[in-house]
Amino acid sequence: MKKGNKDRLRYDEWLSRLFRMDDGVWRRHASGWSVWTRAASLPLLVLAVWSHRWIGIGGALCLVGLVVVWIYLNPRIFPAPKRTDTWHARATFGERVWLNRHRIPIPRHHAVVAHLLAGIAATGAVIALWGTFLAAFWPTLVGIVIVLFGKFWFLDRMVWLYQDMKDMDPIYRSWERIPVNDNEAARKWPRRKRREG
C-alpha cells in the first residue's frame, strides 16, 4: 500500500522506532551523562571497524555489535536529570520537536538548516567509513571531524528549535524542569535545637 507524503516513515522516525525511544527513554537521554558519553560512540564504532585489520572480520563484527548495544543502552542507563534547563537537555528536547515536525509544523528555516546539517554529518560518515575500511588514517580522521561538526551544530540548532517551539504545545513546555528555590526545602527540615550553655 502506497503511503502519502505525510504518512511516509522518515529516516529519523525509523531510527527512533528502531531504538524504541519512548517518553521515559527520552527523559533519561536528556541527562548530560547520556548526551556526552554518546558522543564517544562514533570513535568507538570506527575503532571497532578498523580492528578488522588486527582481529579479523569476525572479531570486528563482535566489537561493532558491542558498540551498537552501547548506543541502544546509552539513553537508558543514566538517570533522568533533576534539572533540564541545560544545553544538552534542550538539545534532546529539540530532537523530539524535530521528530514531531509533521504533526506540529516547525519554522522552515529550522527544517532547511537541520536537513543541511544532517547531510553534512552523513557525508562525514561516508568518508570516515571509507577511510576505516581502507585503514587510511587521514580520511578517517577528517570524516570523524565532519560528522562531529555536523552533529554538534545540529544539536545546537535543536536547542534553538526547542526555544522557538516550547510555547507551541503544553507537552513541549512540560519537558523543562528547573529546581525550586532551595529555601523552600530548608523550611521543611526541623531546626536543630541549640545547646544551652
Coordinates of N, CA and C in Angstrom, one line a residue:
M1 N 0.8 -1.2 0.0 CA 0.0 0.0 0.0 C 0.9 1.2 0.0
K2 N 0.6 2.1 -0.9 CA 1.4 3.3 -1.1 C 1.0 4.4 -0.1
K3 N 1.9 4.9 0.6 CA 1.5 5.9 1.6 C 1.7 7.3 1.1
G4 N 0.9 8.2 1.5 CA 1.1 9.6 1.1 C 2.3 10.2 1.7
N5 N 2.6 11.4 1.2 CA 3.9 12.1 1.7 C 3.9 12.4 3.2
K6 N 2.7 12.7 3.7 CA 2.6 13.0 5.2 C 2.7 11.7 6.0
D7 N 2.4 10.6 5.4 CA 2.4 9.3 6.2 C 3.6 8.5 6.1
R8 N 4.5 8.9 5.2 CA 5.7 8.1 4.9 C 6.6 8.1 6.2
L9 N 7.3 7.0 6.4 CA 8.2 6.9 7.5 C 9.5 7.5 7.2
R10 N 9.9 8.6 7.9 CA 11.2 9.3 7.6 C 12.3 8.6 8.3
Y11 N 13.6 8.8 7.8 CA 14.7 8.2 8.4 C 14.9 8.4 9.9
D12 N 14.6 9.6 10.3 CA 14.8 9.9 11.8 C 13.7 9.2 12.6
E13 N 12.5 9.1 12.1 CA 11.5 8.4 12.9 C 11.8 6.9 12.9
W14 N 12.3 6.4 11.8 CA 12.7 5.0 11.7 C 13.8 4.7 12.7
L15 N 14.8 5.5 12.9 CA 15.8 5.3 13.9 C 15.2 5.4 15.3
S16 N 14.3 6.3 15.5 CA 13.7 6.5 16.8 C 12.9 5.2 17.2
R17 N 12.2 4.7 16.2 CA 11.4 3.4 16.5 C 12.4 2.2 16.6
L18 N 13.5 2.2 15.8 CA 14.4 1.1 16.0 C 15.0 1.0 17.4
F19 N 15.3 2.2 17.9 CA 15.9 2.3 19.2 C 14.9 2.4 20.4
R20 N 13.6 2.3 20.0 CA 12.5 2.3 20.9 C 12.6 3.4 21.9
M21 N 12.6 4.6 21.4 CA 12.8 5.8 22.2 C 11.4 6.3 22.6
D22 N 10.9 5.8 23.8 CA 9.6 6.2 24.3 C 9.9 7.4 25.3
D23 N 8.8 7.9 25.9 CA 8.9 9.1 26.7 C 9.9 8.9 27.9
G24 N 9.9 7.8 28.5 CA 10.8 7.5 29.6 C 12.3 7.5 29.2
V25 N 12.5 6.9 28.0 CA 13.9 6.9 27.5 C 14.4 8.3 27.1
W26 N 13.5 9.0 26.5 CA 13.8 10.4 26.1 C 14.2 11.2 27.4
R27 N 13.4 11.0 28.5 CA 13.7 11.8 29.7 C 15.1 11.4 30.2
R28 N 15.5 10.1 30.2 CA 16.8 9.7 30.6 C 17.9 10.3 29.7
H29 N 17.6 10.3 28.4 CA 18.5 10.7 27.4 C 18.9 12.2 27.6
A30 N 18.0 13.0 28.2 CA 18.3 14.4 28.5 C 19.4 14.6 29.5
S31 N 19.9 13.5 30.1 CA 21.0 13.6 31.1 C 22.3 13.9 30.3
G32 N 23.1 14.8 31.0 CA 24.4 15.1 30.4 C 25.3 13.9 30.2
W33 N 25.2 13.0 31.2 CA 26.0 11.7 31.0 C 25.6 11.0 29.8
S34 N 24.3 10.9 29.4 CA 23.9 10.2 28.2 C 24.4 11.0 27.0
V35 N 24.1 12.3 26.9 CA 24.5 13.0 25.7 C 26.0 13.0 25.5
W36 N 26.8 13.3 26.5 CA 28.2 13.4 26.3 C 28.9 12.1 26.1
T37 N 28.5 11.0 26.8 CA 29.1 9.7 26.5 C 28.7 9.1 25.2
R38 N 27.5 9.5 24.7 CA 27.1 9.0 23.4 C 27.9 9.6 22.3
A39 N 28.5 10.8 22.5 CA 29.4 11.4 21.6 C 30.6 10.5 21.3
A40 N 31.0 9.6 22.2 CA 32.1 8.7 22.1 C 31.7 7.5 21.2
S41 N 30.5 7.4 20.8 CA 30.0 6.2 20.0 C 30.7 6.2 18.7
L42 N 30.8 7.3 18.0 CA 31.4 7.3 16.6 C 32.9 6.8 16.7
P43 N 33.7 7.4 17.5 CA 35.1 6.9 17.6 C 35.2 5.5 17.9
L44 N 34.3 5.0 18.9 CA 34.3 3.6 19.2 C 33.9 2.7 18.0
L45 N 32.9 3.2 17.3 CA 32.5 2.4 16.1 C 33.6 2.3 15.0
V46 N 34.2 3.5 14.8 CA 35.4 3.5 13.9 C 36.5 2.6 14.3
L47 N 36.8 2.6 15.6 CA 37.8 1.7 16.1 C 37.4 0.2 16.0
A48 N 36.1 -0.1 16.2 CA 35.7 -1.4 16.0 C 35.8 -1.9 14.6
V49 N 35.4 -1.1 13.6 CA 35.5 -1.4 12.2 C 37.0 -1.6 11.8
W50 N 37.8 -0.6 12.3 CA 39.2 -0.6 12.0 C 39.9 -1.9 12.5
S51 N 39.4 -2.4 13.6 CA 40.0 -3.6 14.2 C 40.0 -4.8 13.3
H52 N 39.3 -4.8 12.2 CA 39.3 -6.0 11.3 C 40.7 -6.3 10.8
R53 N 41.6 -5.2 10.8 CA 43.0 -5.4 10.4 C 43.7 -6.3 11.4
W54 N 43.4 -6.2 12.6 CA 44.1 -6.9 13.7 C 43.5 -8.2 14.1
I55 N 42.1 -8.2 14.2 CA 41.5 -9.4 14.8 C 40.6 -10.1 13.8
G56 N 40.6 -9.7 12.6 CA 39.8 -10.3 11.6 C 38.4 -9.8 11.5
I57 N 37.6 -10.2 10.5 CA 36.3 -9.7 10.3 C 35.3 -10.2 11.4
G58 N 35.4 -11.4 11.8 CA 34.6 -11.9 12.9 C 34.7 -11.1 14.2
G59 N 36.0 -10.9 14.6 CA 36.2 -10.1 15.8 C 35.7 -8.7 15.7
A60 N 35.9 -8.1 14.5 CA 35.5 -6.7 14.3 C 34.0 -6.7 14.4
L61 N 33.3 -7.6 13.8 CA 31.8 -7.6 13.8 C 31.3 -7.8 15.3
C62 N 32.0 -8.5 16.1 CA 31.6 -8.6 17.5 C 31.8 -7.3 18.2
L63 N 32.9 -6.6 17.9 CA 33.1 -5.3 18.5 C 32.0 -4.3 18.0
V64 N 31.7 -4.3 16.7 CA 30.7 -3.4 16.2 C 29.4 -3.7 16.9
G65 N 29.1 -5.0 17.1 CA 27.8 -5.4 17.8 C 27.8 -4.8 19.3
L66 N 29.0 -4.8 19.9 CA 29.1 -4.2 21.3 C 28.8 -2.7 21.3
V67 N 29.3 -2.0 20.2 CA 29.1 -0.6 20.1 C 27.6 -0.3 19.9
V68 N 27.0 -1.1 19.0 CA 25.6 -0.9 18.8 C 24.7 -1.2 20.0
V69 N 25.1 -2.2 20.8 CA 24.4 -2.4 22.1 C 24.6 -1.2 23.0
W70 N 25.9 -0.6 23.0 CA 26.1 0.6 23.8 C 25.2 1.7 23.4
I71 N 25.1 1.9 22.1 CA 24.3 3.0 21.5 C 22.8 2.8 22.0
Y72 N 22.4 1.6 22.0 CA 21.0 1.3 22.4 C 20.8 1.5 23.9
L73 N 21.8 1.1 24.7 CA 21.7 1.2 26.2 C 21.9 2.6 26.7
N74 N 22.7 3.3 26.0 CA 23.2 4.6 26.5 C 22.0 5.5 27.0
P75 N 21.0 5.7 26.2 CA 19.9 6.6 26.8 C 19.0 6.0 27.9
R76 N 19.3 4.7 28.2 CA 18.5 4.0 29.2 C 19.2 3.9 30.5
I77 N 20.6 3.9 30.6 CA 21.3 3.5 31.8 C 21.5 4.7 32.7
F78 N 21.4 5.9 32.3 CA 21.6 7.1 33.1 C 20.3 7.6 33.7
P79 N 20.3 8.1 34.9 CA 19.0 8.6 35.4 C 18.6 9.9 34.8
A80 N 17.3 10.2 34.8 CA 16.8 11.4 34.2 C 17.4 12.6 35.0
P81 N 17.8 13.7 34.4 CA 18.3 14.8 35.2 C 17.3 15.5 36.1
K82 N 17.8 16.1 37.2 CA 16.9 16.8 38.1 C 16.5 18.1 37.5
R83 N 17.4 18.7 36.7 CA 17.1 20.0 36.0 C 17.3 19.8 34.5
T84 N 16.5 20.5 33.8 CA 16.5 20.3 32.3 C 16.7 21.7 31.6
D85 N 17.2 22.7 32.3 CA 17.4 23.9 31.7 C 18.9 24.1 31.2
T86 N 19.4 22.9 30.7 CA 20.8 22.9 30.3 C 20.9 22.7 28.8
W87 N 22.0 23.0 28.2 CA 22.2 22.9 26.7 C 21.9 21.5 26.2
H88 N 22.5 20.5 26.9 CA 22.3 19.1 26.4 C 20.9 18.6 26.5
A89 N 20.2 19.0 27.6 CA 18.8 18.6 27.8 C 17.9 19.3 26.7
R90 N 18.1 20.5 26.5 CA 17.3 21.2 25.4 C 17.6 20.7 24.0
A91 N 18.9 20.2 23.8 CA 19.2 19.6 22.5 C 18.3 18.4 22.3
T92 N 18.2 17.6 23.4 CA 17.3 16.4 23.2 C 15.9 16.7 23.0
F93 N 15.4 17.8 23.7 CA 14.0 18.3 23.5 C 13.8 18.7 22.1
G94 N 14.8 19.4 21.6 CA 14.7 19.9 20.2 C 14.7 18.7 19.2
E95 N 15.4 17.6 19.5 CA 15.3 16.4 18.7 C 13.9 15.9 18.7
R96 N 13.3 15.9 19.8 CA 11.9 15.4 19.9 C 11.0 16.3 19.1
V97 N 11.1 17.6 19.2 CA 10.3 18.5 18.4 C 10.6 18.2 16.9
W98 N 11.8 18.0 16.6 CA 12.2 17.7 15.2 C 11.4 16.5 14.7
L99 N 11.4 15.4 15.5 CA 10.8 14.2 15.1 C 9.3 14.4 15.0
N100 N 8.7 15.3 15.7 CA 7.3 15.6 15.7 C 6.9 16.7 14.7
R101 N 7.8 17.1 13.8 CA 7.5 18.2 13.0 C 6.4 18.1 12.0
H102 N 6.0 16.8 11.7 CA 4.9 16.6 10.7 C 3.5 16.7 11.4
R103 N 3.6 16.6 12.7 CA 2.3 16.8 13.5 C 2.1 18.2 13.9
I104 N 3.2 18.8 14.4 CA 3.2 20.2 14.8 C 4.4 20.9 13.9
P105 N 4.0 21.6 12.9 CA 5.0 22.1 12.0 C 6.0 23.1 12.7
I106 N 7.2 23.0 12.2 CA 8.3 23.9 12.7 C 8.6 25.0 11.7
P107 N 9.2 26.1 12.1 CA 9.6 27.1 11.1 C 10.5 26.5 10.0
R108 N 10.3 27.0 8.8 CA 11.0 26.4 7.6 C 12.5 26.6 7.8
H109 N 13.0 27.7 8.3 CA 14.4 28.0 8.4 C 15.1 26.9 9.3
H110 N 14.4 26.4 10.3 CA 15.0 25.3 11.1 C 15.1 24.0 10.3
A111 N 14.0 23.7 9.6 CA 14.0 22.5 8.8 C 15.1 22.5 7.8
V112 N 15.3 23.6 7.1 CA 16.3 23.7 6.0 C 17.7 23.4 6.6
V113 N 18.0 24.1 7.7 CA 19.3 24.0 8.3 C 19.5 22.6 8.9
A114 N 18.5 22.1 9.5 CA 18.7 20.7 10.1 C 18.9 19.7 9.0
H115 N 18.2 19.8 7.9 CA 18.5 18.8 6.8 C 19.9 19.0 6.3
L116 N 20.3 20.2 6.1 CA 21.7 20.5 5.6 C 22.7 19.9 6.6
L117 N 22.5 20.1 7.9 CA 23.5 19.6 8.9 C 23.5 18.1 8.9
A118 N 22.3 17.5 8.8 CA 22.2 16.0 8.7 C 23.0 15.5 7.5
G119 N 22.9 16.2 6.4 CA 23.6 15.9 5.1 C 25.1 16.0 5.3
I120 N 25.6 17.0 6.0 CA 27.0 17.2 6.3 C 27.5 16.0 7.2
A121 N 26.7 15.7 8.2 CA 27.1 14.6 9.1 C 27.2 13.3 8.3
A122 N 26.2 13.0 7.4 CA 26.1 11.8 6.6 C 27.3 11.7 5.7
T123 N 27.7 12.9 5.1 CA 28.9 12.9 4.2 C 30.1 12.5 5.0
G124 N 30.3 13.1 6.2 CA 31.4 12.8 7.0 C 31.4 11.3 7.4
A125 N 30.2 10.7 7.6 CA 30.2 9.3 8.0 C 30.6 8.4 6.8
V126 N 30.3 8.8 5.6 CA 30.7 8.0 4.4 C 32.2 8.1 4.3
I127 N 32.8 9.3 4.5 CA 34.3 9.5 4.4 C 35.0 8.7 5.5
A128 N 34.4 8.7 6.7 CA 35.0 8.0 7.9 C 35.0 6.5 7.6
L129 N 33.9 6.0 7.2 CA 33.8 4.5 6.9 C 34.7 4.1 5.8
W130 N 34.7 4.9 4.8 CA 35.6 4.6 3.6 C 37.1 4.5 4.1
G131 N 37.5 5.6 4.9 CA 38.8 5.6 5.5 C 39.1 4.4 6.4
T132 N 38.1 4.1 7.2 CA 38.2 3.0 8.1 C 38.4 1.6 7.4
F133 N 37.6 1.4 6.4 CA 37.8 0.1 5.7 C 39.1 0.0 5.0
L134 N 39.6 1.1 4.5 CA 41.0 1.2 3.9 C 42.1 1.3 4.9
A135 N 41.8 1.5 6.2 CA 42.7 1.7 7.2 C 43.6 2.9 6.8
A136 N 42.9 3.9 6.3 CA 43.6 5.2 6.0 C 43.3 6.2 7.1
F137 N 44.3 6.6 7.8 CA 44.2 7.4 9.0 C 43.5 8.8 8.7
W138 N 44.1 9.5 7.7 CA 43.6 10.9 7.5 C 42.2 11.0 7.0
P139 N 41.8 10.2 6.0 CA 40.3 10.2 5.6 C 39.4 9.9 6.8
T140 N 39.8 8.9 7.6 CA 39.0 8.5 8.7 C 38.9 9.7 9.7
L141 N 40.0 10.3 10.0 CA 40.0 11.4 11.0 C 39.2 12.6 10.4
V142 N 39.4 12.9 9.2 CA 38.6 14.0 8.5 C 37.1 13.7 8.6
G143 N 36.8 12.5 8.3 CA 35.4 12.1 8.3 C 34.8 12.2 9.7
I144 N 35.5 11.8 10.7 CA 35.0 11.9 12.1 C 34.8 13.3 12.5
V145 N 35.7 14.2 12.1 CA 35.6 15.6 12.4 C 34.4 16.2 11.7
I146 N 34.2 15.8 10.5 CA 33.0 16.3 9.7 C 31.7 15.9 10.4
V147 N 31.7 14.6 10.8 CA 30.5 14.1 11.5 C 30.2 14.8 12.8
L148 N 31.2 15.0 13.6 CA 31.0 15.6 14.9 C 30.7 17.1 14.7
F149 N 31.3 17.7 13.7 CA 30.9 19.1 13.4 C 29.5 19.2 13.0
G150 N 29.0 18.4 12.1 CA 27.6 18.4 11.7 C 26.7 18.1 12.8
K151 N 27.0 17.1 13.6 CA 26.2 16.6 14.7 C 26.0 17.6 15.8
F152 N 27.1 18.2 16.2 CA 27.0 19.2 17.3 C 26.4 20.5 16.8
W153 N 26.6 20.9 15.6 CA 25.9 22.1 15.1 C 24.4 21.7 15.0
F154 N 24.1 20.5 14.6 CA 22.7 20.1 14.5 C 22.1 20.2 16.0
L155 N 22.8 19.7 17.0 CA 22.3 19.7 18.3 C 22.1 21.1 18.8
D156 N 23.0 22.0 18.4 CA 22.9 23.4 18.8 C 21.6 24.0 18.1
R157 N 21.4 23.6 16.9 CA 20.2 24.1 16.2 C 18.9 23.5 16.9
M158 N 19.0 22.3 17.4 CA 17.9 21.7 18.1 C 17.5 22.5 19.4
V159 N 18.6 23.1 20.1 CA 18.3 23.9 21.2 C 17.5 25.1 20.8
W160 N 17.9 25.7 19.7 CA 17.3 26.9 19.2 C 15.8 26.6 18.8
L161 N 15.7 25.4 18.1 CA 14.3 25.0 17.7 C 13.4 24.8 18.9
Y162 N 14.0 24.1 20.0 CA 13.1 23.9 21.2 C 12.7 25.3 21.8
Q163 N 13.7 26.2 21.9 CA 13.4 27.5 22.4 C 12.3 28.2 21.6
D164 N 12.3 28.1 20.3 CA 11.2 28.7 19.5 C 9.9 28.0 19.6
M165 N 9.9 26.7 19.9 CA 8.7 25.8 19.8 C 8.1 25.5 21.2
K166 N 8.8 25.7 22.3 CA 8.3 25.2 23.6 C 7.0 25.8 24.0
D167 N 6.6 26.9 23.5 CA 5.3 27.5 23.9 C 4.2 27.2 22.9
M168 N 4.6 26.4 21.9 CA 3.6 26.0 20.9 C 2.7 24.8 21.3
D169 N 3.2 24.1 22.3 CA 2.4 22.9 22.8 C 2.8 22.7 24.3
P170 N 1.7 22.5 25.1 CA 2.0 22.3 26.5 C 2.9 21.1 26.9
I171 N 2.9 20.1 26.0 CA 3.8 18.9 26.2 C 5.2 19.3 26.1
Y172 N 5.5 20.1 25.1 CA 6.9 20.6 24.9 C 7.3 21.4 26.2
R173 N 6.4 22.3 26.7 CA 6.8 23.1 27.8 C 7.0 22.2 29.1
S174 N 6.3 21.1 29.2 CA 6.3 20.3 30.4 C 7.7 19.5 30.5
W175 N 8.4 19.4 29.4 CA 9.7 18.7 29.5 C 10.7 19.5 30.3
E176 N 10.6 20.8 30.4 CA 11.6 21.6 31.1 C 11.3 21.6 32.6
R177 N 12.3 21.2 33.4 CA 12.2 21.2 34.9 C 13.4 22.0 35.4
I178 N 13.0 23.0 36.2 CA 14.0 23.8 36.9 C 13.8 23.6 38.4
P179 N 14.8 23.3 39.2 CA 14.6 23.1 40.7 C 14.0 24.3 41.3
V180 N 13.2 24.1 42.3 CA 12.6 25.3 43.0 C 13.7 25.8 44.0
N181 N 13.4 27.0 44.5 CA 14.3 27.6 45.4 C 14.7 26.7 46.6
D182 N 15.9 26.6 46.9 CA 16.4 25.7 48.0 C 15.8 26.1 49.3
N183 N 15.4 27.4 49.5 CA 14.9 27.9 50.8 C 13.6 27.1 51.1
E184 N 12.8 26.8 50.1 CA 11.6 26.0 50.3 C 11.9 24.7 51.0
A185 N 12.9 24.0 50.5 CA 13.3 22.7 51.1 C 13.8 22.9 52.5
A186 N 14.6 23.9 52.7 CA 15.2 24.2 54.1 C 14.1 24.4 55.1
R187 N 12.9 25.0 54.7 CA 11.9 25.2 55.7 C 11.2 23.9 56.2
K188 N 11.3 22.9 55.4 CA 10.7 21.6 55.7 C 11.5 20.8 56.7
W189 N 12.8 21.1 56.8 CA 13.6 20.4 57.8 C 13.5 21.0 59.1
P190 N 13.4 20.1 60.2 CA 13.2 20.7 61.5 C 14.5 21.4 61.9
R191 N 14.3 22.5 62.6 CA 15.5 23.2 63.1 C 16.2 22.4 64.2
R192 N 17.5 22.5 64.2 CA 18.3 21.8 65.3 C 18.1 22.7 66.6
K193 N 18.0 22.0 67.7 CA 17.9 22.7 69.0 C 19.3 23.2 69.4
R194 N 19.3 24.4 69.8 CA 20.6 25.0 70.2 C 20.9 24.4 71.6
R195 N 22.2 24.1 71.7 CA 22.7 23.7 73.1 C 22.7 24.9 74.0
E196 N 22.2 24.6 75.2 CA 22.2 25.7 76.2 C 23.5 25.6 76.9
G197 N 24.1 26.8 77.1 CA 25.5 26.9 77.6 C 25.6 26.5 79.0

